[in-house]
PDB file of C-alpha atoms in Angstrom:
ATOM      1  CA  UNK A   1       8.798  -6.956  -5.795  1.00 54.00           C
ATOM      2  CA  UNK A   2       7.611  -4.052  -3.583  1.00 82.00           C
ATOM      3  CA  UNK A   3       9.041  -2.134  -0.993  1.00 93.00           C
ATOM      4  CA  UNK A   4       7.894  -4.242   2.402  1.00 95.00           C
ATOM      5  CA  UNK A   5       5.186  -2.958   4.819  1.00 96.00           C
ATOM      6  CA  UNK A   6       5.678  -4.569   8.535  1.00 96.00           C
ATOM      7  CA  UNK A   7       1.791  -5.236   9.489  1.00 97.00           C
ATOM      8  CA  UNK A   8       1.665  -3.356  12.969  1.00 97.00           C
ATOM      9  CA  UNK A   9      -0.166  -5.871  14.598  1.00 96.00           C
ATOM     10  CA  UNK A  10       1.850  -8.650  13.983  1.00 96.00           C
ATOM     11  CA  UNK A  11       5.519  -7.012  14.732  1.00 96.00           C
ATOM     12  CA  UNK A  12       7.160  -8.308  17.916  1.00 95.00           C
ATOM     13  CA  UNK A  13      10.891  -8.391  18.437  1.00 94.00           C
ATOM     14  CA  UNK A  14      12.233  -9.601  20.881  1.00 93.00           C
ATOM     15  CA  UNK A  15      16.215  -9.322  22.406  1.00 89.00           C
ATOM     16  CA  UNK A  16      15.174  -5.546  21.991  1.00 88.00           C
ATOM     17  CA  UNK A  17      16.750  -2.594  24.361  1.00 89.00           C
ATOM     18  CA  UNK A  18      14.315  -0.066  23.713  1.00 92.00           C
ATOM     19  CA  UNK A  19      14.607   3.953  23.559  1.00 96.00           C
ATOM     20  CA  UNK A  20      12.198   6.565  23.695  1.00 97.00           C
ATOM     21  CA  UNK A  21      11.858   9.523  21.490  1.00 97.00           C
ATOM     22  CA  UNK A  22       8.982  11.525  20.455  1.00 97.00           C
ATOM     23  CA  UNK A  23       7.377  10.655  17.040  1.00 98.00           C
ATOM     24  CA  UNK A  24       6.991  13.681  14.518  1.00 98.00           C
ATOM     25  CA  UNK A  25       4.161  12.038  12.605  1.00 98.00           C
ATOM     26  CA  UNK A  26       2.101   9.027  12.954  1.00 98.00           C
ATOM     27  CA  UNK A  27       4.164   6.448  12.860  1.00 98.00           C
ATOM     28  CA  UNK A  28       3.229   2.638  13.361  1.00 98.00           C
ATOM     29  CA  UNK A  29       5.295  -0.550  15.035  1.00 97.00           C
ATOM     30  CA  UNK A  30       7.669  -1.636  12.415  1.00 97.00           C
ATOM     31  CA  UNK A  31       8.695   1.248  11.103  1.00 98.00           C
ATOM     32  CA  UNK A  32      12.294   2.176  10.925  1.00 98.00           C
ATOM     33  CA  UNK A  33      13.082   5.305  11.959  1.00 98.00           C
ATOM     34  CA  UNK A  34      15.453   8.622  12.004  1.00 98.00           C
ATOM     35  CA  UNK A  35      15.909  11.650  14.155  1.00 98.00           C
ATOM     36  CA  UNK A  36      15.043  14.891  12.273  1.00 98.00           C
ATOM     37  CA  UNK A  37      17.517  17.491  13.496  1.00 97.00           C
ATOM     38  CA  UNK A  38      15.618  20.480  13.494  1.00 98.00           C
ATOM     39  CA  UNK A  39      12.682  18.904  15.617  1.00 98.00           C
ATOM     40  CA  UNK A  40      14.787  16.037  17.391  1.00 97.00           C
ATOM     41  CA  UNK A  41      11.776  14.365  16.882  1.00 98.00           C
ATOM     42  CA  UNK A  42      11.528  10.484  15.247  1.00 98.00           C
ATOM     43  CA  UNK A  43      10.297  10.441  11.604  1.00 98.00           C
ATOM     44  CA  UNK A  44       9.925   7.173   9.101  1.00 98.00           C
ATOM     45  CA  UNK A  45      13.140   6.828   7.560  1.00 98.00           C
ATOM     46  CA  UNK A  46      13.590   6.854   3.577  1.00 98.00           C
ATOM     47  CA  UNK A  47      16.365   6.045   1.162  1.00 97.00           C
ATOM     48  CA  UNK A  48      15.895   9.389  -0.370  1.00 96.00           C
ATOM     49  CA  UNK A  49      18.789  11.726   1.761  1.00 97.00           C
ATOM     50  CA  UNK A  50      21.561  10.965   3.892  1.00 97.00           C
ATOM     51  CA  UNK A  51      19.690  12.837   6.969  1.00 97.00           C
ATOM     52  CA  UNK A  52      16.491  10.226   6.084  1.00 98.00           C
ATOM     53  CA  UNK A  53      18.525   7.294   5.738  1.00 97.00           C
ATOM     54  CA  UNK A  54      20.761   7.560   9.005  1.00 97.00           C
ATOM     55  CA  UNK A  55      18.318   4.930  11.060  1.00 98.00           C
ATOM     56  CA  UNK A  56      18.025   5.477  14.671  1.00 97.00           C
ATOM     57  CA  UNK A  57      15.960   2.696  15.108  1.00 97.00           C
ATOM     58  CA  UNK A  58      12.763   0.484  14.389  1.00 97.00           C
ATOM     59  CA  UNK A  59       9.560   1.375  16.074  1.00 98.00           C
ATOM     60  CA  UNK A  60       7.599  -1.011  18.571  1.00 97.00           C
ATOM     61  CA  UNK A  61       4.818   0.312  18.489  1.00 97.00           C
ATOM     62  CA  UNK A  62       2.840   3.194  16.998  1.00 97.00           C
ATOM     63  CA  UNK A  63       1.459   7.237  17.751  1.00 97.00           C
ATOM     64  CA  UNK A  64       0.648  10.125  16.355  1.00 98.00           C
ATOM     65  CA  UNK A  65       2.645  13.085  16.135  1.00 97.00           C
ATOM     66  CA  UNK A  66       3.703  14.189  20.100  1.00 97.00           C
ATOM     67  CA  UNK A  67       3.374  11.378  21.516  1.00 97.00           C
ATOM     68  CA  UNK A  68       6.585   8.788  23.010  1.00 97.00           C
ATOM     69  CA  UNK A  69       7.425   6.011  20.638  1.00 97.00           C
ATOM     70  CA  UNK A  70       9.585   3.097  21.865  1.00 97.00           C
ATOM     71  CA  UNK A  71      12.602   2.297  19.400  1.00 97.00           C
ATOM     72  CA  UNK A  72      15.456  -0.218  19.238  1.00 97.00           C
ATOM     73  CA  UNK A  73      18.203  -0.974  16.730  1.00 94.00           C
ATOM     74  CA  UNK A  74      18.932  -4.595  18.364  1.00 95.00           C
ATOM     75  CA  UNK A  75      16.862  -7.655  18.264  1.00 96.00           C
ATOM     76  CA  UNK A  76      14.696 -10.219  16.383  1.00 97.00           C
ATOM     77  CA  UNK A  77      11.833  -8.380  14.215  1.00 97.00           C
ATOM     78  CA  UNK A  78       8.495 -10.751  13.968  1.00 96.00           C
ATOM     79  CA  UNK A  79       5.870 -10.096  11.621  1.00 96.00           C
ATOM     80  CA  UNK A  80       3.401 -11.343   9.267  1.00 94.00           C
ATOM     81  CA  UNK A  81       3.411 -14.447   7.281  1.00 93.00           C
ATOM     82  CA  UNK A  82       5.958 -14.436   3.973  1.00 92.00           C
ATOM     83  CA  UNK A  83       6.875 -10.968   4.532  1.00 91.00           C
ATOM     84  CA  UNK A  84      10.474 -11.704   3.124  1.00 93.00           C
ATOM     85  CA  UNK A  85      11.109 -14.219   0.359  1.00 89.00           C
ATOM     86  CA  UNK A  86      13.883 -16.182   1.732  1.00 89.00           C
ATOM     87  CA  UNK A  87      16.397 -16.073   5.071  1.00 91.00           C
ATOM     88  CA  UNK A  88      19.285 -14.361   4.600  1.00 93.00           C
ATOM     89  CA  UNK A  89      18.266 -11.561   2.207  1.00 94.00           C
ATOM     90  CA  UNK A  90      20.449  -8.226   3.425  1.00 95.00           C
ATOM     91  CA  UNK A  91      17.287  -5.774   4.099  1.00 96.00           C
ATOM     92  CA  UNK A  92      17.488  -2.074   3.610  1.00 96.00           C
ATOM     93  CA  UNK A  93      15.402   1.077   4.010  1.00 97.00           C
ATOM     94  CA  UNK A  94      13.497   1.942   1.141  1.00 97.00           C
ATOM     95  CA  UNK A  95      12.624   4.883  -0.874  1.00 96.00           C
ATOM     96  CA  UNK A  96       9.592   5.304   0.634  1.00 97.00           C
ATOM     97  CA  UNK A  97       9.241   6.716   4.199  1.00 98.00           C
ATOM     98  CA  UNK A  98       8.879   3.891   7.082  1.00 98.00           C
ATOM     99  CA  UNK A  99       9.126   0.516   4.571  1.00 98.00           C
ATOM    100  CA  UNK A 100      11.635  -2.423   3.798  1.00 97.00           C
ATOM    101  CA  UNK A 101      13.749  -2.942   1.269  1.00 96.00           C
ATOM    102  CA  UNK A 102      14.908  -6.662   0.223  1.00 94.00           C
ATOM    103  CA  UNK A 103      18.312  -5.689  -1.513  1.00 92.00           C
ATOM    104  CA  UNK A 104      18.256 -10.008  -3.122  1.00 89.00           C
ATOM    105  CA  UNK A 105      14.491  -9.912  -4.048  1.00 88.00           C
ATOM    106  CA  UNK A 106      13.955  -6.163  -5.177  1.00 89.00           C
ATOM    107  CA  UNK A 107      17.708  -5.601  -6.293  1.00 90.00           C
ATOM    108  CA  UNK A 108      20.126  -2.399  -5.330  1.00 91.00           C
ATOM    109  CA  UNK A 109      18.727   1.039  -5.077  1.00 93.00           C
ATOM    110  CA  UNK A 110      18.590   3.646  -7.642  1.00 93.00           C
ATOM    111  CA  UNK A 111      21.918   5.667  -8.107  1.00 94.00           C
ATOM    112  CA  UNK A 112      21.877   8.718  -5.907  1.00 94.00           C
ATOM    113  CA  UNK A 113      19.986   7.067  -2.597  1.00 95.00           C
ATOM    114  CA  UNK A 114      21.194   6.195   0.309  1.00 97.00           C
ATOM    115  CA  UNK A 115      21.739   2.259   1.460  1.00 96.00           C
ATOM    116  CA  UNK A 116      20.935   1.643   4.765  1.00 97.00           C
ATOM    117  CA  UNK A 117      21.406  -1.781   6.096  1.00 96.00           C
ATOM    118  CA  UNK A 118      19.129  -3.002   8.700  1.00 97.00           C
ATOM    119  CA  UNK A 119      19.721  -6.432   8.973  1.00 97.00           C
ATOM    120  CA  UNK A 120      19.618  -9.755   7.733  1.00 97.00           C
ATOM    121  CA  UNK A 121      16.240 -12.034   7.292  1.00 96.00           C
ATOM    122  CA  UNK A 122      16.725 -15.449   9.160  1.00 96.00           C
ATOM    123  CA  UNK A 123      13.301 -16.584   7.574  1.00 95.00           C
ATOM    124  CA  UNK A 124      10.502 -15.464   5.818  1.00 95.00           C
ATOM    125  CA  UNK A 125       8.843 -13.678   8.997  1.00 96.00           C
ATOM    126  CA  UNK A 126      12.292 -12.898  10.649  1.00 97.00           C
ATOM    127  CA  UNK A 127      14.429 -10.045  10.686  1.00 97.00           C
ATOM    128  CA  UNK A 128      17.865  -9.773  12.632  1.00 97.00           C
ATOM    129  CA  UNK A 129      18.707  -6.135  13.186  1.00 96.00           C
ATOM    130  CA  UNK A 130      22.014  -5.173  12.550  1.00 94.00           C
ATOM    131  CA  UNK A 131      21.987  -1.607  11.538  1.00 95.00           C
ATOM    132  CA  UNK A 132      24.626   0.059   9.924  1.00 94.00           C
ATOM    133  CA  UNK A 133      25.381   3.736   8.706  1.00 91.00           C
ATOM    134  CA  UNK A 134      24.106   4.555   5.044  1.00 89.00           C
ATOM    135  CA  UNK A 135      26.435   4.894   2.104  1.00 91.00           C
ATOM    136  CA  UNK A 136      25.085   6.420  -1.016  1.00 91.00           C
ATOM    137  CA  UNK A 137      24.558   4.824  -4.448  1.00 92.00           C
ATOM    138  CA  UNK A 138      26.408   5.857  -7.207  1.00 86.00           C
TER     139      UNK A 138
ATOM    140  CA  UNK B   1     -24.831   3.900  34.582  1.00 42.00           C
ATOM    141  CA  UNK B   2     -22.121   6.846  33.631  1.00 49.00           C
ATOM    142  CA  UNK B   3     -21.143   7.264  30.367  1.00 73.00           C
ATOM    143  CA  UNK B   4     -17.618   6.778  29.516  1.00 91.00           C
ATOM    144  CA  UNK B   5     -15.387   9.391  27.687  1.00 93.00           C
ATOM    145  CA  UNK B   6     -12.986   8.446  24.806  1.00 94.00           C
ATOM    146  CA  UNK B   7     -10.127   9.983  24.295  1.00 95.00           C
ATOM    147  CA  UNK B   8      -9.249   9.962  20.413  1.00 96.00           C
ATOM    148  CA  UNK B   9      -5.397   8.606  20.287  1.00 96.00           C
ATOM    149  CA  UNK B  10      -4.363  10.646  17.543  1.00 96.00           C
ATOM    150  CA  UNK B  11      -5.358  14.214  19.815  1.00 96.00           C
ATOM    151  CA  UNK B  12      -3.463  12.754  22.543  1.00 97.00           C
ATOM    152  CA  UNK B  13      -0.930  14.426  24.073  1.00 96.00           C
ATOM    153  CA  UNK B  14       1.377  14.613  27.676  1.00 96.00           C
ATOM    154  CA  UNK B  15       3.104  17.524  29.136  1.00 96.00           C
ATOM    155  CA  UNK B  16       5.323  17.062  32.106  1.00 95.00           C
ATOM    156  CA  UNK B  17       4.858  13.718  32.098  1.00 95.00           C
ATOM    157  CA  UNK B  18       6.884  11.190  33.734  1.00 95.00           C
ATOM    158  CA  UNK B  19       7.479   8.704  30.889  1.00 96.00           C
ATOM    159  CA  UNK B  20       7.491   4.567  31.923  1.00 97.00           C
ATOM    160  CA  UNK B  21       7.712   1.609  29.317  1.00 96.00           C
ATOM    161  CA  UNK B  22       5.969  -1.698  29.753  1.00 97.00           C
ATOM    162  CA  UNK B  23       4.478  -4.882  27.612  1.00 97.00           C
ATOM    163  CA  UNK B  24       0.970  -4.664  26.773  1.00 98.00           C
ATOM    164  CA  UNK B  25      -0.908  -7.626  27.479  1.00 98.00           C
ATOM    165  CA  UNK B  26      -3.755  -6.788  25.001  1.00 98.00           C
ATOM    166  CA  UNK B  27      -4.194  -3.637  22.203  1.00 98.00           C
ATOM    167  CA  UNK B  28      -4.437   0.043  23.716  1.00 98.00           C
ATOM    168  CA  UNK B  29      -4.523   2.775  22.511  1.00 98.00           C
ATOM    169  CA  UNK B  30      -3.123   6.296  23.372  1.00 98.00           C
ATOM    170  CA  UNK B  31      -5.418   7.918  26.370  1.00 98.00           C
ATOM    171  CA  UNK B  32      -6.272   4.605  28.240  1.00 98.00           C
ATOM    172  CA  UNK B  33      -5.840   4.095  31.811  1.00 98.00           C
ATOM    173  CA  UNK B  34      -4.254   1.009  32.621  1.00 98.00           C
ATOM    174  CA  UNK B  35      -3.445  -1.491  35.154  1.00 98.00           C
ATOM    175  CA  UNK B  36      -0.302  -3.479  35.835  1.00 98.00           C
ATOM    176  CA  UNK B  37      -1.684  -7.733  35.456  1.00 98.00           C
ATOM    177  CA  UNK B  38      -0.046  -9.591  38.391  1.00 97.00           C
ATOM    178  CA  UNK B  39       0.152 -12.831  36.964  1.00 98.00           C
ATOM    179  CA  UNK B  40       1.669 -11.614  33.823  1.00 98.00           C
ATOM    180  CA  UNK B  41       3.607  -8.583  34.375  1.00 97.00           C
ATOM    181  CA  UNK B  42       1.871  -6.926  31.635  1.00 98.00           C
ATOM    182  CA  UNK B  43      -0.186  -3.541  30.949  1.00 98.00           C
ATOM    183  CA  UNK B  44      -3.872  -3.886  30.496  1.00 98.00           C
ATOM    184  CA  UNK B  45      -6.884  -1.850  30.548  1.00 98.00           C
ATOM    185  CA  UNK B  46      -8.443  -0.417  33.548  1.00 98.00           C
ATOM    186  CA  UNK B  47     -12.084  -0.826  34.685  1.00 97.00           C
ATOM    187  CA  UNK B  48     -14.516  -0.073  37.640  1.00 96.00           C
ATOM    188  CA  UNK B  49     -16.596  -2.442  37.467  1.00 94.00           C
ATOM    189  CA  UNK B  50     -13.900  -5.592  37.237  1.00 95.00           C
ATOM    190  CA  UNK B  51     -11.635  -7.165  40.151  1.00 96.00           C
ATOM    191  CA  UNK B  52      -9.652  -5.419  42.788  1.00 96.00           C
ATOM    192  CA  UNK B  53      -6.505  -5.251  40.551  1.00 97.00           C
ATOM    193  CA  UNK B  54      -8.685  -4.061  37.719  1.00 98.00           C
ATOM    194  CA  UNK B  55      -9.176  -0.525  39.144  1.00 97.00           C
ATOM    195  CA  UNK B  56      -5.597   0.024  40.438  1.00 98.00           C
ATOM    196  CA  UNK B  57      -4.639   2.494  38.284  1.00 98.00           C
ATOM    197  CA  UNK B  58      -0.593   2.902  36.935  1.00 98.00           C
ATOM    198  CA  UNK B  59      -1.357   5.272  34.154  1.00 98.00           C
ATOM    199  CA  UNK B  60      -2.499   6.256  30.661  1.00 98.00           C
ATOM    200  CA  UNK B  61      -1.158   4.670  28.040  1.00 98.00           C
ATOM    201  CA  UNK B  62       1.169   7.505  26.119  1.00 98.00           C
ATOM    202  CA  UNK B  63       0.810   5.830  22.786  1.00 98.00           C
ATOM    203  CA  UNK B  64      -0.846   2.938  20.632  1.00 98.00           C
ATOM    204  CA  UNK B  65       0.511  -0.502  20.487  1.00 97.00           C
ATOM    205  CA  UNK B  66      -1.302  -2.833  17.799  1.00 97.00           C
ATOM    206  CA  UNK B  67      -1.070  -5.862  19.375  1.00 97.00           C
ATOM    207  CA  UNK B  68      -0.034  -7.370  23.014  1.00 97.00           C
ATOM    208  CA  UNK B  69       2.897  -7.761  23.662  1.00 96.00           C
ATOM    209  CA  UNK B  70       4.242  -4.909  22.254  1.00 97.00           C
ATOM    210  CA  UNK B  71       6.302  -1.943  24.186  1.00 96.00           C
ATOM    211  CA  UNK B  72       3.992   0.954  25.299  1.00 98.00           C
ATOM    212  CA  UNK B  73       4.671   4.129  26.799  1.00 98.00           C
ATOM    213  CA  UNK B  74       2.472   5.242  29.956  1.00 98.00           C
ATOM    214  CA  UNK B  75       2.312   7.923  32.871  1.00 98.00           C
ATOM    215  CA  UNK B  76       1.385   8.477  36.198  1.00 97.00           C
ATOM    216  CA  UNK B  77       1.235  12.379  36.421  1.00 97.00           C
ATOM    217  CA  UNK B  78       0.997  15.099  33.497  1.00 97.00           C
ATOM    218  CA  UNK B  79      -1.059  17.456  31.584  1.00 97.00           C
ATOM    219  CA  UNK B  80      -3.374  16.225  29.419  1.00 97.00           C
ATOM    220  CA  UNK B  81      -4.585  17.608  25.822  1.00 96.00           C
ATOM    221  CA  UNK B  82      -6.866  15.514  24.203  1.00 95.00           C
ATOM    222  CA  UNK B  83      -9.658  15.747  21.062  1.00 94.00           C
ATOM    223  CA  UNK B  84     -11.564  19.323  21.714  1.00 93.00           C
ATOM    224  CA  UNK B  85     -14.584  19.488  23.775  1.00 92.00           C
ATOM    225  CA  UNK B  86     -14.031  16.033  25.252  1.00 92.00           C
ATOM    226  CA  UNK B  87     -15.133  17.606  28.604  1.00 93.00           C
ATOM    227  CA  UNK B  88     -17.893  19.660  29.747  1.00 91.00           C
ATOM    228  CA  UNK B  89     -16.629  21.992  32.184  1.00 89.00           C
ATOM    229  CA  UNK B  90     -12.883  22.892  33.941  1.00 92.00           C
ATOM    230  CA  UNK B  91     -12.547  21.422  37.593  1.00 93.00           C
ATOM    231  CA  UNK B  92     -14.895  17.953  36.818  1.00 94.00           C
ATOM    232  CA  UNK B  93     -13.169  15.040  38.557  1.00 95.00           C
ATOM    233  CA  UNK B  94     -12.135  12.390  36.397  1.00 96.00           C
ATOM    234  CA  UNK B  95     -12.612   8.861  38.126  1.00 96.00           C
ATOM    235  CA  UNK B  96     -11.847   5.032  36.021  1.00 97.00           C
ATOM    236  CA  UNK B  97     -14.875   4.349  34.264  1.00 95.00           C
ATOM    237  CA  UNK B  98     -16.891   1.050  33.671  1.00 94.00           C
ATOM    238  CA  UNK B  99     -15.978   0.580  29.996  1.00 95.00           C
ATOM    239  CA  UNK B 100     -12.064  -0.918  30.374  1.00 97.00           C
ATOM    240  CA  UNK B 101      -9.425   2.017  29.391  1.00 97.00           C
ATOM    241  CA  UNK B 102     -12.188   5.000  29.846  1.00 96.00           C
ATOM    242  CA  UNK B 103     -12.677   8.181  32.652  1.00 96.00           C
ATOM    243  CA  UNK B 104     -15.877   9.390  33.250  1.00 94.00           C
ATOM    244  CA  UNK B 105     -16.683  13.046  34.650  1.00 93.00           C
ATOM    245  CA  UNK B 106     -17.843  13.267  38.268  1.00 92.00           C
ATOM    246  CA  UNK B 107     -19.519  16.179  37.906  1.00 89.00           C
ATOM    247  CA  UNK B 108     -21.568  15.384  34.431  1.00 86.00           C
ATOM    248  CA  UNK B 109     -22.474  12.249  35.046  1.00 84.00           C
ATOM    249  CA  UNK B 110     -22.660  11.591  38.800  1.00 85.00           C
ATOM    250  CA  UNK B 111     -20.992   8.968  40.708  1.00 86.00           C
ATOM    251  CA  UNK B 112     -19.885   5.356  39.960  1.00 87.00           C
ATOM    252  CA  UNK B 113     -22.483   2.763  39.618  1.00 87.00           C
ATOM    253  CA  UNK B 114     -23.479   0.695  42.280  1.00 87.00           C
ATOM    254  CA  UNK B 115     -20.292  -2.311  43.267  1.00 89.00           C
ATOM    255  CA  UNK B 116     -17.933  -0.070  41.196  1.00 93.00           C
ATOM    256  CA  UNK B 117     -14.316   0.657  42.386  1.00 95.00           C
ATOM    257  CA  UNK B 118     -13.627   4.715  42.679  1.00 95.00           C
ATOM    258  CA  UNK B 119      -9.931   5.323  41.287  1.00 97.00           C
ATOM    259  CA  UNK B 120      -9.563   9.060  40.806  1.00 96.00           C
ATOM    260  CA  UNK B 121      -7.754   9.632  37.943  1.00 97.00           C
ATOM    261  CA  UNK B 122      -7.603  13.592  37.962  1.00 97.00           C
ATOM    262  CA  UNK B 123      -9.529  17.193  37.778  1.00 96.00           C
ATOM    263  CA  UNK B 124      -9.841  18.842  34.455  1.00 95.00           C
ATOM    264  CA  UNK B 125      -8.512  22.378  33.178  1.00 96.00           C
ATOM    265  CA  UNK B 126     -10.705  23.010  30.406  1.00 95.00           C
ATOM    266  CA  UNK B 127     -12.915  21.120  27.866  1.00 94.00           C
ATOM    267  CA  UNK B 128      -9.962  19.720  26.054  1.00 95.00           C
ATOM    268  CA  UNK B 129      -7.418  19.080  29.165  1.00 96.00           C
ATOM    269  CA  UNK B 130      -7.233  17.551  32.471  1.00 97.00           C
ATOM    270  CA  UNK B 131      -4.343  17.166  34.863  1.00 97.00           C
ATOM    271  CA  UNK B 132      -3.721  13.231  35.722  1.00 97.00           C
ATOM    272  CA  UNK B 133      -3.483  13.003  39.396  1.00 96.00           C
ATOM    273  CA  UNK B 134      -4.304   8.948  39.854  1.00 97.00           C
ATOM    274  CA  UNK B 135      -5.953   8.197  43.412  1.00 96.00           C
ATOM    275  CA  UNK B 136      -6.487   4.668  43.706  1.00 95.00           C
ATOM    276  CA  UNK B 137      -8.807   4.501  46.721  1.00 93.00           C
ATOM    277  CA  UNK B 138     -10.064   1.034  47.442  1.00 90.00           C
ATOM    278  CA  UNK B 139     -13.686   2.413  47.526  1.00 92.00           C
ATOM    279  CA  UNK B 140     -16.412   0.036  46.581  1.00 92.00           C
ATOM    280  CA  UNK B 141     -19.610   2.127  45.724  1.00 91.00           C
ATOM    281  CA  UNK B 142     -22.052   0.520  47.871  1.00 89.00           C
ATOM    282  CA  UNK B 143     -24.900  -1.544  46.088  1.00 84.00           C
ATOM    283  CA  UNK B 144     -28.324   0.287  45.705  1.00 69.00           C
TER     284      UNK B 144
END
């Protein structure tokens, strides 16, 4: 199965306590998301480095590059119809930049990338965020 | 009847702005003026032409949210870079247009039409930039 895309128009989440930080490239609403450290600005996380993979948050809506994004790393993420395959699948950040990995449906990463866990799916439009700090694959 | 200026959302963006967060209650995109929805709390798109409430002015919307209900990011004061040559000339007032979200310039295109609310929304500094100065002044333009 592929990495997951969030539809940006049908992400809601609610129990959120949102942040603000400045987006670093266009960036859409259901996106997670990591601070860059040379810019401090947000930019779509990716299993790819350590500095990528270290989630700040998931978007809640979108921009371009400049321009405020809300964030939060609590709450219930809504979205589009069968966007996960089953509740309860442990959902990571995946290789590519800004999309979903299902770590039951799609399996582990490849040796080398980073696991971030972002939460747990209780359904197949439902995601309960529950970030945690990446470890890498070996 | 004016034209209305659109802002591209992707060329927007704020200095010295003072950043606020609210629900939209509809899609907006980055450059719209706004208006804060009594009966639902919510952020929607300002017009001229609408109700009272309508042309009351909180901000421009910061950023783009796909879909109500969604967080956005607004302001009430700031300097404004948008898409180039958006404007004709520095100094034109910027007042709420008829078209829900849009400005129109004072200057270029005259004044509001006829029954249309007058809610300043700034001056500009260039043909790319404005300062957002919101005066929300109650003024119905009388009808012809």
């Amino acid at each position: 199965m592929a990495d997951i895309t969030l539809t940006a128009a049908n992400v809601s989440i609610s129990g959120a306590q949102s942040a603000i930080g400045i987006a670093g490239e266009t960036i859409a609403a259901g996106q997670p998301l990591y601070i860059k450290a040379s810019d401090g600005r947000l930019w779509k996380a990716a299993a790819t480095s350590a500095a990528a993979a270290a989630v700040v948050g998931i978007s809640m809506s979108g921009g371009a590059a400049g321009q405020p994004i809300p964030y939060t790393r609590q709450g219930v993420v809504t979205s589009q119809t069968d966007t996960y395959g089953a509740k309860g699948d442990a959902i990571l950040v995946a290789t590519a930049a800004g999309l979903l990995h299902s770590l039951d449906t799609d399996g582990p990463l490849a040796g080398g990338e980073f696991m971030t866990l972002l939460g747990f799916t209780t359904g197949t439009t439902t995601l309960l965020l529950d970030i945690r700090p990446n470890i890498q694959v070996i | 009847m004016a034209a209305n200026i659109a802002l591209t959302a992707a060329s927007v963006t704020v200095a010295n702005a003072t950043v606020r967060q609210g629900i939209a209650g509809e899609v907006i995109s980055a450059g719209e003026f706004v208006y804060l929805k009594a009966s639902d709390g919510k952020l929607w798109k300002a017009q001229a032409d609408g109700t009272a409430e309508e042309a009351v002015v909180v901000g421009m919307a910061m950023n783009t949210v796909a879909a109500a209900n969604q967080q956005i990011t607004y302001t009430p004061t700031g300097t404004v870079t948008a898409q180039a040559l958006v404007f004709t000339s520095m100094g034109d007032v910027l007042y709420l247009g008829s078209t829900a979200g849009r400005g129109s310039e004072l200057g270029q295109e005259g004044v509001p039409g006829n029954d249309a609310r007058f809610t300043i929304l700034g001056y500009t500094t260039g043909t790319a930039s404005f300062v957002l100065n919101i005066l929300n002044t109650g003024v119905v333009m009388p009808s012809a």
